[in-house]
Short mmCIF file of C-alpha atoms and ligand atoms in Angstrom, two decimals:
data_model
loop_
_atom_site.label_atom_id
_atom_site.label_comp_id
_atom_site.label_asym_id
_atom_site.label_seq_id
_atom_site.Cartn_x
_atom_site.Cartn_y
_atom_site.Cartn_z
CA MET A 79 3.23 -14.17 12.72
CA ARG A 80 5.87 -12.78 9.63
CA ILE A 81 4.63 -13.07 6.22
CA LEU A 82 6.58 -13.53 3.06
CA VAL A 83 4.21 -12.77 0.03
CA ILE A 84 6.21 -13.54 -3.69
CA GLY A 85 5.53 -11.25 -6.55
CA SER A 86 5.25 -7.98 -8.00
CA GLY A 87 1.06 -7.64 -9.49
CA GLY A 88 -1.53 -6.36 -8.42
CA ARG A 89 -2.70 -10.04 -7.01
CA GLU A 90 -0.12 -9.75 -4.63
CA HIS A 91 -1.07 -5.80 -3.49
CA THR A 92 -4.15 -7.13 -2.84
CA LEU A 93 -3.17 -10.24 -1.04
CA ALA A 94 -0.09 -8.59 0.84
CA TRP A 95 -3.28 -5.49 2.03
CA LYS A 96 -5.53 -8.15 3.16
CA ILE A 97 -2.78 -10.43 5.14
CA ALA A 98 -1.41 -7.48 6.78
CA GLN A 99 -5.10 -6.94 8.03
CA SER A 100 -5.33 -9.80 9.82
CA LYS A 101 -5.10 -10.03 13.78
CA LEU A 102 -2.21 -12.69 13.64
CA ALA A 103 0.01 -10.82 10.96
CA ASP A 104 2.88 -9.11 12.82
CA LYS A 105 4.77 -8.18 10.05
CA VAL A 106 4.28 -8.61 6.17
CA PHE A 107 7.34 -8.85 3.49
CA CYS A 108 7.03 -9.25 -0.09
CA ALA A 109 9.24 -10.07 -2.52
CA PRO A 110 10.22 -7.84 -4.46
CA GLY A 111 6.88 -5.82 -4.37
CA ASN A 112 6.20 -2.36 -6.38
CA ALA A 113 5.50 1.12 -5.04
CA GLY A 114 2.07 0.51 -3.58
CA ILE A 115 3.06 -2.80 -2.29
CA SER A 116 5.71 -0.85 0.18
CA GLN A 117 2.40 0.84 1.89
CA VAL A 118 1.86 -2.40 3.37
CA ALA A 119 4.68 -4.85 3.38
CA GLU A 120 8.38 -4.02 3.46
CA CYS A 121 9.68 -5.08 -0.32
CA ILE A 122 12.63 -7.12 -0.16
CA ASP A 123 14.72 -7.11 -3.68
CA ILE A 124 14.49 -10.95 -4.37
CA LYS A 125 12.92 -12.10 -8.17
CA THR A 126 10.32 -14.69 -7.78
CA GLU A 127 11.90 -17.39 -9.11
CA ASP A 128 15.45 -17.36 -7.45
CA ILE A 129 14.14 -20.02 -5.07
CA PRO A 130 17.97 -20.40 -3.00
CA ARG A 131 17.49 -16.81 -2.31
CA LEU A 132 14.18 -16.39 -1.25
CA LEU A 133 14.82 -19.98 0.77
CA GLU A 134 17.65 -18.21 2.64
CA PHE A 135 15.63 -14.68 3.50
CA ALA A 136 12.16 -16.83 4.84
CA ARG A 137 15.21 -18.96 6.94
CA LYS A 138 17.32 -16.22 8.19
CA GLU A 139 14.07 -13.80 8.93
CA LYS A 140 12.19 -16.61 10.46
CA ILE A 141 9.19 -16.46 8.43
CA ASP A 142 5.86 -18.02 9.88
CA LEU A 143 4.10 -18.49 6.40
CA THR A 144 5.52 -17.36 2.70
CA VAL A 145 2.17 -16.82 0.24
CA VAL A 146 3.29 -17.45 -3.78
CA GLY A 147 1.61 -15.33 -5.91
CA PRO A 148 2.99 -16.04 -9.76
CA GLU A 149 2.96 -19.79 -11.35
CA ALA A 150 6.72 -19.62 -12.71
CA SER A 151 7.93 -19.92 -8.96
CA LEU A 152 5.35 -23.06 -8.20
CA ALA A 153 6.17 -24.87 -11.40
CA LEU A 154 9.71 -24.28 -10.07
CA GLY A 155 8.70 -26.42 -7.54
CA ILE A 156 9.18 -23.67 -4.49
CA VAL A 157 7.01 -25.16 -1.91
CA ASP A 158 8.97 -28.71 -2.94
CA GLU A 159 11.96 -26.58 -1.49
CA PHE A 160 10.70 -24.85 1.10
CA SER A 161 8.60 -28.16 2.57
CA LYS A 162 12.37 -29.61 2.47
CA TYR A 163 12.90 -27.09 5.65
CA LYS A 164 9.70 -27.27 7.34
CA LEU A 165 8.87 -23.80 6.00
CA ARG A 166 5.04 -23.13 6.24
CA ILE A 167 4.14 -22.17 2.63
CA PHE A 168 0.96 -21.22 0.92
CA GLY A 169 0.56 -23.29 -2.46
CA PRO A 170 0.79 -26.68 -4.69
CA ASN A 171 4.11 -28.38 -4.88
CA LYS A 172 5.52 -29.22 -8.07
CA LYS A 173 3.64 -32.09 -9.13
CA ALA A 174 0.57 -30.37 -8.17
CA ALA A 175 1.14 -27.30 -10.41
CA GLN A 176 1.60 -29.20 -13.69
CA LEU A 177 -2.23 -28.52 -13.91
CA GLU A 178 -1.44 -25.31 -14.93
CA ALA A 179 2.44 -25.42 -15.98
CA SER A 180 0.96 -28.85 -18.46
CA LYS A 181 -2.12 -27.92 -20.29
CA VAL A 182 -1.65 -31.45 -21.64
CA PHE A 183 -1.44 -32.86 -18.24
CA ALA A 184 -4.37 -30.96 -17.15
CA LYS A 185 -6.25 -32.26 -20.33
CA GLN A 186 -5.26 -35.92 -19.57
CA LEU A 187 -6.31 -35.81 -15.72
CA MET A 188 -9.79 -34.21 -17.06
CA ALA A 189 -10.29 -36.94 -19.66
CA LYS A 190 -9.33 -39.84 -17.74
CA TYR A 191 -11.42 -38.07 -14.32
CA ASN A 192 -14.77 -37.23 -16.38
CA VAL A 193 -14.42 -33.54 -15.91
CA PRO A 194 -16.44 -31.63 -18.16
CA THR A 195 -13.94 -29.88 -20.53
CA ALA A 196 -13.49 -29.11 -24.62
CA ASP A 197 -12.67 -32.21 -26.83
CA PHE A 198 -8.91 -32.44 -27.76
CA LYS A 199 -6.38 -33.84 -29.56
CA ILE A 200 -2.63 -33.63 -28.71
CA PHE A 201 -0.17 -33.38 -31.33
CA GLU A 202 4.17 -33.10 -31.12
CA ASN A 203 4.22 -33.24 -34.79
CA LEU A 204 3.73 -30.14 -37.10
CA ASP A 205 2.74 -32.39 -40.51
CA GLU A 206 0.44 -34.29 -38.33
CA ALA A 207 -1.27 -31.31 -36.57
CA LYS A 208 -1.78 -29.53 -39.76
CA LYS A 209 -3.44 -32.84 -41.46
CA TYR A 210 -5.91 -32.63 -38.02
CA ILE A 211 -6.62 -28.95 -38.48
CA GLU A 212 -7.65 -29.44 -42.61
CA LYS A 213 -10.07 -32.77 -41.80
CA ARG A 214 -11.84 -30.44 -39.34
CA THR A 215 -15.07 -28.57 -39.82
CA THR A 216 -15.45 -26.60 -37.19
CA PRO A 217 -13.70 -23.52 -35.79
CA CYS A 218 -10.84 -24.70 -32.87
CA VAL A 219 -8.65 -23.31 -30.38
CA ILE A 220 -4.90 -23.98 -30.41
CA LYS A 221 -3.11 -24.34 -26.91
CA ALA A 222 0.97 -24.50 -26.73
CA ASP A 223 1.21 -27.34 -23.37
CA GLY A 224 3.56 -25.16 -21.43
CA LEU A 225 3.41 -21.35 -19.52
CA ALA A 226 3.29 -18.67 -22.25
CA GLN A 227 2.65 -15.69 -20.13
CA GLY A 228 -1.16 -16.18 -21.00
CA LYS A 229 -0.23 -15.84 -24.80
CA GLY A 230 -0.29 -19.65 -25.62
CA VAL A 231 -4.47 -19.92 -26.59
CA ILE A 232 -5.40 -19.14 -29.66
CA VAL A 233 -8.82 -18.97 -30.66
CA ALA A 234 -9.32 -19.62 -34.36
CA LYS A 235 -11.80 -18.56 -36.35
CA THR A 236 -10.77 -19.63 -39.87
CA VAL A 237 -8.07 -22.69 -40.75
CA ASP A 238 -5.41 -19.88 -41.67
CA GLU A 239 -5.27 -18.96 -38.18
CA ALA A 240 -5.36 -22.30 -36.51
CA MET A 241 -2.50 -23.19 -39.43
CA GLN A 242 -0.41 -20.13 -38.45
CA ALA A 243 -0.97 -21.11 -34.63
CA VAL A 244 0.51 -24.20 -34.99
CA THR A 245 3.01 -23.31 -37.32
CA LEU A 246 4.43 -20.97 -35.07
CA ILE A 247 4.41 -22.84 -31.84
CA LEU A 248 5.38 -26.16 -33.09
CA GLY A 249 7.71 -25.14 -35.97
CA ASN A 250 8.88 -21.96 -35.18
CA LYS A 251 8.82 -22.71 -31.41
CA ILE A 252 7.63 -19.15 -30.63
CA PHE A 253 7.09 -20.13 -27.21
CA GLY A 254 10.45 -22.55 -26.44
CA ASP A 255 9.90 -25.90 -25.27
CA ALA A 256 6.38 -24.79 -24.11
CA GLY A 257 5.28 -25.46 -27.47
CA ASN A 258 6.78 -28.82 -27.87
CA LYS A 259 3.14 -30.44 -27.76
CA VAL A 260 -0.24 -28.54 -28.73
CA ILE A 261 -3.54 -29.07 -27.84
CA ILE A 262 -6.54 -28.60 -30.28
CA GLU A 263 -9.87 -28.38 -29.30
CA ASP A 264 -12.97 -27.54 -29.59
CA CYS A 265 -14.22 -24.04 -29.71
CA LEU A 266 -17.03 -23.57 -26.84
CA GLU A 267 -19.37 -21.14 -26.67
CA GLY A 268 -21.05 -19.49 -23.57
CA LYS A 269 -20.30 -16.77 -20.64
CA GLU A 270 -16.98 -17.28 -18.88
CA ALA A 271 -16.65 -17.32 -15.20
CA SER A 272 -13.67 -17.77 -12.54
CA ILE A 273 -14.04 -20.10 -9.94
CA LEU A 274 -11.57 -20.37 -7.36
CA VAL A 275 -11.19 -22.64 -4.13
CA PHE A 276 -9.15 -23.34 -1.36
CA THR A 277 -8.27 -26.99 -0.94
CA ASP A 278 -6.21 -28.73 1.31
CA SER A 279 -6.50 -32.39 -0.93
CA LYS A 280 -9.49 -33.37 1.62
CA GLU A 281 -11.85 -30.05 1.80
CA VAL A 282 -13.09 -27.28 -0.35
CA ILE A 283 -13.49 -23.97 0.62
CA PRO A 284 -15.12 -22.22 -2.12
CA LEU A 285 -14.18 -18.33 -2.76
CA ALA A 286 -16.70 -15.33 -3.96
CA SER A 287 -17.23 -16.01 -8.33
CA SER A 288 -15.90 -13.02 -10.44
CA GLN A 289 -15.41 -12.79 -14.15
CA ASP A 290 -12.28 -11.35 -15.82
CA HIS A 291 -12.29 -9.45 -18.92
CA LYS A 292 -9.39 -10.56 -20.98
CA ARG A 293 -9.77 -9.01 -24.28
CA ILE A 294 -7.91 -4.76 -24.19
CA PHE A 295 -11.02 -3.05 -25.68
CA ASP A 296 -14.34 -2.43 -24.76
CA ASN A 297 -17.23 -4.72 -26.14
CA ASP A 298 -14.34 -7.40 -25.90
CA GLN A 299 -12.47 -6.52 -29.07
CA GLY A 300 -8.83 -6.83 -29.47
CA PRO A 301 -5.95 -9.01 -28.45
CA ASN A 302 -6.10 -10.78 -25.17
CA THR A 303 -4.20 -9.64 -22.23
CA GLY A 304 -3.30 -10.96 -18.23
CA GLY A 305 -6.97 -8.98 -17.58
CA MET A 306 -7.95 -5.78 -17.84
CA GLY A 307 -10.27 -5.54 -15.33
CA ALA A 308 -13.08 -7.99 -13.24
CA TYR A 309 -16.23 -8.31 -10.86
CA SER A 310 -17.31 -10.25 -7.84
CA PRO A 311 -19.65 -11.85 -7.64
CA ALA A 312 -20.39 -13.14 -11.47
CA PRO A 313 -24.55 -13.21 -11.07
CA VAL A 314 -24.27 -15.40 -14.31
CA VAL A 315 -23.30 -18.15 -11.61
CA THR A 316 -26.51 -19.11 -10.35
CA ASN A 317 -26.15 -21.26 -6.70
CA THR A 318 -27.28 -24.06 -8.84
CA LEU A 319 -24.38 -23.81 -10.91
CA PHE A 320 -21.89 -22.75 -8.37
CA LYS A 321 -23.28 -26.36 -7.06
CA GLU A 322 -22.73 -28.64 -10.47
CA ILE A 323 -19.03 -26.20 -11.43
CA LEU A 324 -17.92 -27.72 -7.82
CA GLU A 325 -19.25 -31.15 -7.75
CA LYS A 326 -18.03 -31.92 -11.62
CA ILE A 327 -15.26 -29.57 -12.21
CA ILE A 328 -12.84 -28.89 -8.52
CA TYR A 329 -13.94 -32.23 -6.62
CA ARG A 330 -13.26 -34.04 -9.57
CA THR A 331 -9.71 -32.84 -10.65
CA ILE A 332 -9.00 -32.67 -6.65
CA ASP A 333 -10.08 -36.43 -6.34
CA GLY A 334 -8.52 -37.11 -9.59
CA LEU A 335 -5.21 -35.48 -8.54
CA ALA A 336 -5.16 -37.42 -5.27
CA LYS A 337 -5.65 -40.81 -6.90
CA GLU A 338 -2.38 -40.07 -8.79
CA GLY A 339 -1.01 -39.31 -6.14
CA ILE A 340 -0.82 -35.76 -5.78
CA VAL A 341 -1.80 -33.77 -2.83
CA TYR A 342 -3.16 -30.49 -3.93
CA LYS A 343 -3.15 -27.57 -1.34
CA GLY A 344 -3.90 -24.10 -2.06
CA VAL A 345 -6.03 -22.74 -4.21
CA LEU A 346 -7.22 -23.56 -7.37
CA TYR A 347 -8.82 -21.49 -9.95
CA ALA A 348 -10.90 -22.90 -12.55
CA GLY A 349 -11.50 -21.05 -15.81
CA VAL A 350 -15.20 -22.02 -17.07
CA MET A 351 -17.26 -21.76 -19.89
CA LEU A 352 -21.09 -22.50 -19.09
CA THR A 353 -22.10 -23.70 -22.06
CA LYS A 354 -25.52 -24.78 -23.19
CA ASP A 355 -24.78 -28.35 -22.35
CA GLY A 356 -23.49 -27.33 -19.00
CA PRO A 357 -20.33 -25.90 -17.20
CA LYS A 358 -16.61 -26.87 -19.02
CA THR A 359 -13.18 -26.11 -18.12
CA LEU A 360 -11.24 -23.88 -19.88
CA GLU A 361 -8.08 -24.26 -17.89
CA PHE A 362 -6.93 -24.77 -14.67
CA ASN A 363 -4.27 -21.75 -12.56
CA VAL A 364 -2.90 -22.99 -9.86
CA ARG A 365 -2.52 -19.39 -7.95
CA PHE A 366 -4.74 -16.52 -7.20
CA GLY A 367 -6.52 -14.69 -10.17
CA ASP A 368 -4.68 -11.32 -11.42
CA PRO A 369 -7.33 -9.33 -11.37
CA GLU A 370 -9.88 -11.62 -9.78
CA THR A 371 -8.18 -11.63 -6.67
CA GLN A 372 -8.61 -7.24 -6.69
CA ALA A 373 -12.38 -7.47 -7.02
CA ILE A 374 -12.80 -10.99 -4.45
CA LEU A 375 -11.14 -10.54 -1.68
CA PRO A 376 -11.97 -6.98 -0.97
CA ARG A 377 -15.50 -8.71 -0.11
CA LEU A 378 -13.40 -10.64 1.92
CA GLU A 379 -15.17 -10.60 5.61
CA SER A 380 -13.04 -13.60 7.40
CA ASP A 381 -9.63 -13.80 8.07
CA LEU A 382 -7.25 -14.17 4.88
CA LEU A 383 -4.09 -15.12 6.89
CA GLU A 384 -6.22 -17.70 9.18
CA ALA A 385 -8.17 -19.01 5.81
CA MET A 386 -4.18 -20.15 4.01
CA LEU A 387 -2.37 -21.19 7.21
CA ALA A 388 -5.72 -23.83 7.40
CA THR A 389 -4.92 -24.71 3.77
CA SER A 390 -1.00 -25.24 4.18
CA GLU A 391 -1.22 -26.98 7.15
CA GLY A 392 -4.19 -29.81 5.98
CA LYS A 393 -6.56 -28.20 8.29
CA LEU A 394 -9.60 -26.81 6.35
CA ASN A 395 -12.01 -29.05 7.94
CA LYS A 396 -11.84 -26.62 10.67
CA LEU A 397 -12.97 -23.73 9.08
CA SER A 398 -15.07 -26.08 7.17
CA SER A 399 -17.05 -26.66 10.23
CA LEU A 400 -17.07 -23.04 10.97
CA GLY A 401 -19.17 -22.38 7.74
CA GLY A 402 -16.16 -21.54 5.86
CA LEU A 403 -15.30 -17.95 4.61
CA SER A 404 -17.95 -14.68 5.08
CA TRP A 405 -18.41 -12.45 2.42
CA MET A 406 -19.71 -8.88 2.27
CA ASN A 407 -23.39 -8.75 0.58
CA ARG A 408 -21.85 -6.12 -1.87
CA ALA A 409 -20.59 -6.26 -5.68
CA CYS A 410 -16.45 -5.31 -6.37
CA VAL A 411 -15.39 -4.04 -9.50
CA CYS A 412 -11.64 -3.53 -10.55
CA VAL A 413 -10.30 -1.79 -13.66
CA VAL A 414 -6.88 -2.18 -14.83
CA CYS A 415 -5.28 1.04 -15.89
CA ALA A 416 -2.27 0.07 -18.45
CA SER A 417 0.64 2.03 -20.27
CA LYS A 418 0.18 3.01 -24.11
CA GLY A 419 0.97 -0.02 -26.19
CA TYR A 420 -0.03 -2.69 -24.11
CA PRO A 421 -0.75 -6.26 -24.66
CA GLY A 422 2.02 -5.00 -26.98
CA SER A 423 5.34 -2.82 -26.27
CA TYR A 424 5.06 -0.46 -24.04
CA GLU A 425 7.41 2.34 -22.68
CA LYS A 426 7.83 2.76 -18.66
CA GLY A 427 8.70 5.46 -16.12
CA LYS A 428 5.44 7.65 -16.17
CA GLN A 429 4.92 9.72 -13.37
CA ILE A 430 1.41 8.83 -11.78
CA PHE A 431 -0.73 11.84 -10.76
CA GLY A 432 -3.86 11.47 -8.64
CA LEU A 433 -3.16 8.06 -6.48
CA GLU A 434 -3.50 10.75 -2.96
CA GLU A 435 -6.83 11.61 -3.95
CA ALA A 436 -8.33 8.56 -5.26
CA ALA A 437 -6.73 6.67 -1.76
CA LYS A 438 -9.25 9.15 0.26
CA MET A 439 -12.38 8.07 -1.15
CA GLU A 440 -14.44 5.91 0.76
CA ASP A 441 -15.24 2.14 -0.88
CA ALA A 442 -12.40 2.82 -2.75
CA VAL A 443 -8.96 0.96 -3.15
CA VAL A 444 -5.89 1.20 -5.62
CA PHE A 445 -4.08 -1.71 -6.50
CA HIS A 446 -0.63 -1.37 -7.91
CA ALA A 447 0.90 -3.43 -10.59
CA GLY A 448 3.36 -2.16 -12.40
CA THR A 449 4.60 0.92 -10.24
CA LYS A 450 7.71 1.87 -8.69
CA LYS A 451 8.80 4.77 -6.37
CA LEU A 452 11.52 7.17 -7.35
CA THR A 453 13.45 9.06 -4.98
CA SER A 454 15.04 12.07 -6.53
CA SER A 455 18.57 12.95 -5.90
CA GLY A 456 17.51 16.17 -4.53
CA GLY A 457 15.72 15.09 -1.79
CA GLY A 458 12.08 16.24 -2.44
CA GLU A 459 9.07 13.60 -2.75
CA PRO A 460 9.69 10.39 -4.22
CA LYS A 461 7.27 10.13 -7.35
CA ILE A 462 5.42 6.69 -8.34
CA ILE A 463 6.07 6.12 -12.15
CA THR A 464 4.93 3.65 -14.14
CA ASN A 465 6.95 0.41 -14.61
CA GLY A 466 4.63 -2.58 -16.41
CA GLY A 467 2.05 -3.05 -18.97
CA ARG A 468 -0.22 -3.41 -16.15
CA VAL A 469 0.12 -0.18 -14.07
CA LEU A 470 -2.92 -0.17 -11.39
CA GLY A 471 -6.12 -2.23 -10.76
CA VAL A 472 -8.67 0.51 -9.25
CA THR A 473 -11.10 -0.77 -6.84
CA GLY A 474 -14.89 0.10 -5.96
CA LEU A 475 -17.06 -1.54 -3.48
CA GLY A 476 -20.84 -0.60 -3.88
CA ASN A 477 -23.86 -1.94 -2.43
CA THR A 478 -24.90 -2.90 -6.03
CA ILE A 479 -22.97 -3.71 -8.96
CA LYS A 480 -24.07 -0.48 -10.48
CA GLU A 481 -22.28 1.45 -7.55
CA ALA A 482 -19.60 -0.49 -7.48
CA ILE A 483 -18.56 0.10 -11.07
CA ASP A 484 -19.41 3.87 -10.32
CA LYS A 485 -17.22 4.09 -7.56
CA ALA A 486 -14.49 2.37 -9.39
CA TYR A 487 -14.32 4.87 -12.24
CA GLN A 488 -14.80 7.63 -10.14
CA ALA A 489 -11.57 7.06 -8.69
CA VAL A 490 -9.88 6.35 -12.00
CA GLU A 491 -11.14 10.14 -13.23
CA LYS A 492 -8.59 11.10 -10.45
CA ILE A 493 -5.46 9.26 -11.74
CA HIS A 494 -3.68 10.23 -14.58
CA PHE A 495 -0.39 9.07 -16.29
CA GLU A 496 0.50 10.07 -20.20
CA GLY A 497 -0.66 6.97 -22.24
CA MET A 498 -2.79 5.68 -19.78
CA HIS A 499 -6.02 3.38 -20.86
CA TYR A 500 -8.68 1.78 -19.96
CA ARG A 501 -12.02 -0.47 -20.36
CA ARG A 502 -14.61 1.87 -20.22
CA ASP A 503 -16.79 -1.34 -20.17
CA ILE A 504 -16.01 -3.30 -16.78
CA GLY A 505 -18.61 -5.04 -15.07
CA ARG A 506 -21.26 -3.62 -17.86
CA LYS A 507 -21.90 -7.49 -18.59
CA ALA A 508 -22.88 -7.99 -14.66
CA MET A 509 -25.74 -5.80 -15.08
CA GLU A 510 -26.69 -6.49 -18.01
CA GLY A 511 -26.93 -10.48 -17.40
CA LEU A 512 -24.68 -11.19 -20.26
P1 AMP B 888 -6.99 -20.09 -21.33
O1 AMP B 888 -5.70 -19.72 -20.91
O2 AMP B 888 -6.93 -21.57 -21.25
O3 AMP B 888 -8.08 -19.71 -20.13
O4 AMP B 888 -7.43 -19.10 -22.63
C1 AMP B 888 -7.61 -17.80 -22.65
C2 AMP B 888 -8.69 -17.71 -23.27
O5 AMP B 888 -9.33 -18.39 -24.30
C3 AMP B 888 -10.00 -18.04 -22.10
O6 AMP B 888 -10.42 -17.18 -21.49
C4 AMP B 888 -11.04 -17.89 -23.45
O7 AMP B 888 -11.90 -16.86 -23.67
C5 AMP B 888 -10.80 -18.75 -24.64
N1 AMP B 888 -10.42 -20.09 -24.79
C6 AMP B 888 -9.15 -20.96 -24.19
N2 AMP B 888 -10.14 -22.03 -24.42
C7 AMP B 888 -11.30 -21.90 -25.39
C8 AMP B 888 -12.02 -23.02 -25.97
N3 AMP B 888 -12.49 -24.63 -26.33
N4 AMP B 888 -13.48 -22.64 -26.49
C9 AMP B 888 -13.57 -21.11 -26.54
N5 AMP B 888 -12.84 -19.99 -25.98
C10 AMP B 888 -11.74 -20.45 -25.79
N1 LIG B 889 -6.97 -12.87 -15.43
C1 LIG B 889 -6.75 -14.62 -16.05
C2 LIG B 889 -5.60 -15.23 -14.60
O1 LIG B 889 -5.04 -14.65 -13.57
O2 LIG B 889 -5.04 -16.26 -15.07
#
């Protein structure tokens, strides 16, 4: 089979790496890809949101399955466009992608179908939002409705912070039209976990649990990022809790969508807060998590491509009757190495050293995110240089979480680029049962 993966991050490197291991995969392409992806797939210079060119490529190259990494392409309706030409594609259609693309849509659906989440109100008018904040007595979280590259959520500790957030979003339109509406919701307390499932709307097959580390610095300090590391499984998600999350959050959401006439096919990711009143939904994503994918997929024993085909064809019941997906009874930890300045502004173009040494290590894999191959004009060995904020996802497997942490950090120590920084506490929560 001929597969096209869309995206250029660590998540897409992991997807392409795992798909390339499938007995069904003859050839893997990636658009646009990165330096690491080019080791497992042929990279094509087409941007993730250029749907007409992606479509043209898939038709010309007779692609059997396209796998969409980023949410923006899904929100633009890439699945609907490919489906018009009967091209197989993994991911939800435009209507279903609203679950991530509009937080207002997601919250209203949750309210209608009794999916546990923080109590909330929706505002379009700045003065009304401010009046509401003044009257509140508890901390709140402000969320821009639309896609804001992970920056649209502000956990406001004080009234001033909340006022500033609504002013920036509704007044100054810092997120453009994505901030035409805001949600103001109660602040939840507890431990967080990421629960991802494959679904074809009729059947649900869970992936292994995981946990992200969103803040830039150790001990969850500093600003939010796209994710600085992850581990799988998340021991905090016991079997009983996993079942409760599936029943109260995942099934109710997929059934709710179906009742609204929306068929959800693809991977559904619920960000969950485990509160003292039970699990509550923080957000939905309509795609794989990044860097959760880097910690989840190395543990997958089943054929990823088979599962994706079954999902996109609406045949997950077959996989389900065979017992679902099988997982290694090992832990996996991914440590993200970032450029100096990230998540603020950062420089690109720094040469990365030590990748080959790290690649030789057993039980370690280096997934590339913001990297680029630089071919020298003199004909020497190409260099790998930094090309983004999150540069690498250095991943270790181990029989225990401690072993996986040690392995990941041993591999990190072999790698170096100017300004490289990373958290030193990835996975510690899993060890301490925090
Ligand atoms: P989201 O993009 O909605 O997942 O939000 C990003 C991060 O903000 C989450 O991972 C949480 O750490 C935090 N967050 C979002 N909503 C809430 C909430 N209602 N209460 C507390 N923290 C929240
Ligand atoms: N790691 C968080 C996300 O993928 O949205």
